C-alpha atoms as one frame of an Amber mdcrd trajectory, in Angstrom:
protein
  49.558  50.113-138.424  52.391  49.525-136.300  55.589  51.249-135.600  58.422
  48.879-135.177  61.904  49.123-133.923  61.653  51.545-131.180  61.694  50.378
-127.481  62.372  47.002-126.282  61.417  43.386-127.388  58.828  41.617-125.956
  59.628  37.889-125.747  55.656  37.277-125.652  54.076  35.312-123.409  52.555
  32.613-124.263  53.084  32.632-127.399  51.600  30.669-130.176  51.826  29.566
-133.923  49.234  29.064-136.101  49.833  27.349-139.460  47.440  28.749-142.414
  47.690  27.676-146.280  46.879  29.408-149.351  47.245  29.597-153.151  50.224
  30.952-154.923  51.413  31.663-157.931  54.417  32.354-158.445  56.331  34.785
-161.059  59.872  33.084-162.289  62.426  35.752-163.222  61.705  36.820-166.695
  64.807  35.134-167.761  64.598  31.665-166.709  62.019  30.813-169.566  59.257
  29.372-167.292  56.081  29.922-166.865  54.233  30.663-163.879  54.217  28.595
-160.854  50.648  27.334-159.443  51.385  25.879-155.972  49.955  26.370-152.463
  51.917  28.037-149.904  51.843  26.779-145.546  52.777  29.130-143.310  53.427
  29.269-139.663  53.312  32.442-138.070  54.706  32.537-133.895  53.692  35.792
-132.226  52.634  35.931-128.879  49.001  35.559-127.507  48.864  38.880-125.610
  50.519  41.751-125.159  50.460  45.542-124.079  50.514  48.697-126.090  54.075
  50.068-126.305  55.366  46.540-126.176  57.617  45.153-129.180  56.408  42.344
-130.185  58.349  39.829-132.171  56.426  37.950-135.108  58.496  34.853-137.123
  57.362  33.513-140.380  58.087  29.546-141.188  57.195  28.757-144.463  56.421
  24.762-144.014  56.070  24.709-147.951  56.592  26.850-150.619  54.477  26.845
-153.616  57.179  25.327-155.701  59.633  23.254-156.270  63.181  24.036-157.127
  62.815  22.963-160.897  64.937  20.614-162.493  67.634  22.458-163.644  70.634
  23.278-161.356  70.601  22.515-157.808  71.279  25.810-155.687  73.828  25.640
-153.524  74.242  26.164-149.743  73.262  30.187-148.513  72.497  31.582-151.593
  68.675  31.437-150.810  67.128  34.805-148.964  63.287  34.987-148.555  61.137
  38.490-147.709  57.605  39.208-147.656  54.929  41.132-145.958  51.970  40.485
-143.359  48.956  42.228-143.768  47.827  43.556-139.924  44.527  44.036-139.623
  41.762  44.596-136.234  42.115  46.765-134.130  45.660  48.430-135.997  46.223
  48.104-139.639  49.341  48.317-142.078  52.352  46.653-142.851  54.998  44.330
-141.289  57.768  43.777-143.557  59.621  40.255-143.292  62.764  39.010-143.941
  64.711  35.767-143.487  68.664  35.194-143.640  70.543  34.315-147.293  70.612
  30.498-145.168  69.998  27.166-146.572  71.061  24.028-146.664  72.303  22.503
-150.294  68.301  22.263-152.391  68.731  19.705-155.419  66.464  20.374-158.684
  63.704  18.778-158.597  63.410  18.813-155.100  61.387  21.171-152.544  62.474
  24.469-151.940  64.299  25.338-148.170  63.405  29.156-147.209  64.902  30.252
-144.082  62.470  31.609-141.158  61.793  35.209-141.487  61.233  37.758-138.130
  60.321  41.403-138.577  59.133  43.605-134.949  55.987  45.360-134.270  55.512
  47.860-131.839  52.245  47.585-130.337  50.321  51.451-130.301  46.746  50.343
-129.656  44.199  48.589-127.825  42.259  45.816-129.139  43.088  42.161-130.714
  45.189  42.434-133.853  45.120  40.001-137.059  48.209  39.144-138.536  48.351
  37.564-142.430  50.703  36.429-143.998  50.600  37.569-147.753  52.832  38.089
-150.673  56.865  37.031-150.345  59.662  36.925-152.987  62.610  34.483-153.163
  66.064  35.643-153.968  68.672  33.129-155.197  72.155  34.783-155.167  74.108
  32.225-157.873  75.280  31.453-160.353  73.095  35.599-160.877  71.016  37.580
-158.470  67.249  36.649-159.419  64.122  37.089-157.589  61.139  34.697-157.601
  57.501  36.641-156.463  55.052  35.026-155.523  51.612  36.407-154.118  48.256
  34.984-153.161  45.649  33.814-155.312  42.929  33.360-152.716  41.536  35.173
-149.864  44.180  34.574-146.875  42.516  33.585-142.724  45.036  34.650-140.087
  47.777  33.072-138.911  48.029  34.430-135.276  46.215  36.863-133.798  47.623
  39.365-130.627  45.370  40.516-127.697  46.937  43.959-126.974  45.803  45.418
-123.350  45.709  48.860-122.774  48.725  49.618-120.801  48.559  53.727-120.537
  49.629  56.008-122.743  48.878  54.517-125.823  48.950  56.277-128.654  46.808
  55.555-132.444  48.377  53.692-133.853  50.454  54.867-137.318  53.452  54.512
-139.115  55.000  52.126-140.695  57.328  48.707-140.036  60.271  49.192-138.742
  63.772  47.008-137.844  64.969  44.352-135.752  66.778  43.438-132.486  69.479
  41.616-131.518  70.410  38.889-134.434  67.093  39.294-136.450  66.604  40.961
-139.495  65.532  44.664-140.398  61.657  43.773-140.688  61.144  47.316-143.401
  64.468  47.789-144.306  65.536  46.668-148.003  66.625  42.955-148.928  70.470
  42.799-148.818  71.390  41.937-151.791  68.263  41.197-153.826  66.838  43.016
-156.369  63.107  42.833-157.673  62.392  40.153-160.893  61.913  43.238-164.219
  61.986  46.133-161.698  62.907  49.042-163.816  66.389  50.635-163.649  67.444
  53.434-164.988  70.331  54.247-168.208  70.627  51.275-170.775  74.152  50.073
-172.131  75.197  48.835-175.139  76.039  45.343-175.544  78.970  45.843-177.328
  81.842  48.344-177.530  80.407  49.166-180.809  77.499  50.167-182.272  75.138
  48.003-183.567  72.932  50.498-184.721  72.108  48.935-188.944  72.486  51.272
-191.913  71.282  50.678-194.787  73.087  49.359-197.929  72.136  51.344-200.449
  69.426  49.998-202.995  71.229  46.974-204.148  72.889  43.865-203.189  75.195
  42.894-205.596  78.745  43.993-206.871  81.091  42.954-208.852  83.769  41.533
-206.680  86.269  40.629-209.904  87.301  43.146-212.396  87.364  46.987-211.342
  88.683  47.282-207.802  86.116  47.647-206.232  86.728  46.336-202.354  83.797
  47.481-200.226  80.488  45.332-200.752  77.669  47.299-198.428  74.378  44.807
-198.238  70.821  46.232-197.200  69.141  45.753-194.607  66.487  42.444-194.498
  64.024  42.029-191.866  64.766  38.730-190.073  62.715  36.816-187.339  64.420
  34.937-184.211  63.096  31.940-182.343  65.071  31.502-179.210  65.806  28.021
-177.097  65.028  28.631-173.784  65.388  30.131-171.718  65.869  32.621-174.111
  63.242  34.999-175.396  60.690  33.509-177.496  61.103  35.674-180.187  63.582
  38.025-182.073  62.838  40.766-184.800  65.337  42.758-185.755  66.561  44.148
-188.685  70.187  42.813-190.395  72.524  44.256-192.526  76.200  42.185-194.173
  78.292  44.439-195.718  82.143  42.882-197.066  85.804  43.992-198.162  87.238
  41.978-200.330  90.968  41.276-199.967  92.434  39.006-201.679  89.912  36.024
-202.467  88.305  36.440-199.689  86.340  38.923-197.680  85.813  40.550-194.369
  82.249  40.491-193.387  80.759  42.836-190.876  77.223  42.052-189.536  75.067
  44.859-187.701  71.504  44.871-186.394  69.542  47.160-184.921  69.212  48.848
-181.545  67.860  47.846-179.136  67.662  43.917-180.301  65.874  42.848-177.108
  65.679  43.720-173.700  68.389  42.797-170.939  66.874  39.525-169.432  69.048
  40.387-165.756  71.425  42.658-164.533  74.956  41.389-166.597  78.767  42.568
-165.545  80.944  43.950-168.184  81.957  41.304-171.009  79.324  38.786-170.061
  76.866  39.085-173.207  78.436  38.414-176.865  76.636  37.353-180.052  77.700
  35.265-182.975  75.722  34.131-186.320  76.287  32.131-188.971  75.856  33.646
-192.349  73.998  31.141-194.565  75.675  31.176-198.603  73.357  30.648-201.158
  73.479  31.058-205.414  76.419  29.479-206.698  78.241  28.464-203.207  77.333
  26.836-200.117  77.553  26.545-197.191  78.021  29.131-193.790  80.140  31.637
-192.150  80.371  32.551-188.535  80.512  36.023-187.613  81.342  36.744-183.885
  80.799  40.133-182.096  83.276  41.502-178.767  81.093  41.110-175.511  79.631
  43.792-174.019  82.062  46.225-172.426  79.599  48.450-169.926  77.579  46.997
-167.350  73.857  45.922-168.736  70.306  46.659-166.780  67.869  44.225-166.073
  64.529  45.514-168.604  66.717  47.666-170.747  67.261  47.460-174.633  70.448
  45.925-175.710  72.587  46.913-178.296  74.089  44.014-179.869  78.093  44.577
-180.706  79.230  44.262-184.781  79.788  40.568-185.567  82.993  39.878-188.443
  84.498  37.004-190.280  85.664  36.014-193.416  84.016  34.111-196.195  86.469
  32.296-198.221  84.547  31.752-201.471  84.742  27.884-202.801  82.480  28.573
-206.316  82.284  31.659-209.152  79.540  32.352-209.523  76.421  35.185-207.816
  77.004  33.768-204.824  74.280  35.126-201.678  74.774  35.651-198.406  71.513
  35.354-196.026  71.105  35.825-191.952  70.997  32.359-189.843  71.217  31.275
-186.195  72.135  34.219-184.140  73.598  33.171-180.723  73.658  35.106-177.509
  76.500  33.527-175.362  76.084  34.545-171.349  79.838  33.719-169.541  79.262
  34.869-165.391  82.686  33.431-164.089  82.922  29.899-164.825  79.345  29.370
-165.898  78.746  29.529-169.395  75.503  29.287-171.466  74.053  29.561-175.271
  71.062  30.406-176.630  70.555  29.965-179.957  68.115  31.953-182.243  66.779
  30.150-185.335  65.243  31.824-188.067  61.303  31.631-188.787  60.373  31.546
-192.082  62.385  33.111-195.035  64.897  35.660-195.594  65.791  37.336-198.098
  69.774  37.712-199.138  70.905  40.723-197.226  74.321  41.081-200.241  75.439
  39.618-203.515  79.644  38.774-204.866  80.185  37.537-208.181  82.303  35.018
-206.578  86.126  33.417-207.479  86.489  29.690-206.037  88.831  29.395-203.694
  90.835  26.663-202.310  89.359  25.605-199.559  86.497  27.764-200.135  82.620
  27.178-198.507  81.338  25.364-201.676  79.083  22.432-201.268  79.968  22.614
-197.041  76.383  21.943-196.438  77.891  20.018-193.611  81.073  20.311-193.075
  83.952  22.385-193.879  83.133  26.075-195.218  85.650  28.422-195.594  88.871
  28.989-193.956  89.672  31.512-191.399  92.847  33.315-193.161  92.006  36.692
-193.057  89.251  36.380-190.439  89.155  39.180-187.287  90.783  37.890-183.529
  87.929  35.006-182.639  86.019  34.956-185.472  86.158  31.854-187.404  84.552
  30.834-190.825  82.820  27.474-190.339  80.563  24.952-192.550  77.727  22.990
-191.365  74.121  23.061-192.128  72.298  25.768-189.555  71.017  22.728-188.044
  74.315  22.168-186.635  74.492  25.418-184.850  73.598  26.532-181.443  73.565
  24.743-178.006  75.819  21.898-178.134  74.132  20.769-174.571  70.737  21.833
-174.206  70.999  20.034-170.436  73.813  22.942-169.494  72.055  25.626-171.892
  68.432  24.890-169.080  69.921  25.469-166.547  72.791  28.005-166.890  69.670
  29.416-168.157  68.167  29.399-165.105  71.031  30.268-163.281  70.730  33.375
-164.433  71.350  33.721-160.500  72.956  36.616-162.063  73.169  37.209-165.293
  72.700  34.446-167.226  70.353  35.583-167.254  69.397  32.793-165.848  67.663
  33.062-163.349  70.047  31.901-160.134  67.793  28.818-160.273  65.788  30.150
-158.825  63.069  28.208-158.294  59.951  29.316-160.151  60.184  31.830-163.719
  58.352  33.792-165.997  59.016  33.176-169.429  61.195  35.920-170.763  59.687
  38.983-171.404  59.247  39.212-175.982  61.912  40.944-176.658  62.571  44.657
-178.125  62.001  44.392-182.283  63.874  46.964-184.552  63.259  50.543-183.956
């Protein structure tokens, strides 16, 4: 192997620039919802043709063509893309040379070629002989709107991109060690990637996505209660299983338990909706206040319509790949009909906000759902009855930020699919959306009910 960093950097004479291409698979950030990308990477390596034992040489990796374009989701801003990569060292010495490029790029429009800065690394030559340099895997980090990584690796044997003939300058030692730092203005070769995070990497500890525990509780053995005489005010619902299918860039499927509890106040009911703990894994590292859940509760039986319930945003940062507990969601149900009315889980929405960037990921119910709660209701003026397409209950008595709304489930979810997809990639940071990283893998299947 080569040991980098020590000694004087040699600007070899003459320098050589050789090109090589290889089939590559790129894995987009888990949050992007995009499948793996198959393409061809074209790399030009520049290194001295000849050098002596003890010299420290600079190797430059120029990406002539990346394996994928920036997808047709959003434009990448200037100086938001940073590449890192690895070169395999073979021949007279073996090892790896880590390469790093600056976060430096022109604006990159969507559906256009990726433009990556040149990566550099320094190599100390410690053994005479012919050394080969072969480009290997590389990562692309996008810093906005979220920090996301696309990881690319060869899918075939790669030919060497450059060769250095090392002559014995006396006093050479057996090659060993690892690649190391740079000199002058070049970036550290073998140091940590500034500002980037490994897509899919592990992080310690999990945090909840809200200030309250989202563990659902069994609501006894029954789902019904009298909302009229007797003075009863608390009506616990039963825990029911629900499967959700989410729109990209959300997860393909969420399986969880949902419980709908009600508390009578006058003629209306204050609803509290809980999901199971660890309902999904965070697709990216998100700051506090970035993720907020909401759900449309479907009103059936004697009454018709829907009630929107919302939960507070996460109070603590979320770590990529760690389980997320959705906060309890609240809202107010105002009956529009008298009789036995049921409340069932409907469309779940996950809202992610990073600065001025917002994304809404709707997750619709798959299959049939058993009602969580049945109430003996009395019609109230302006209630939910008959609101299959408009006007469920009003907002009186609702918790801050939550309102009731009518409309069938088809009317819920993202209002702007284009914005949704763009932000989705934009997970650049949390949006989890992939900072618009140019390639992405589907969001990992979210964790089901405990």
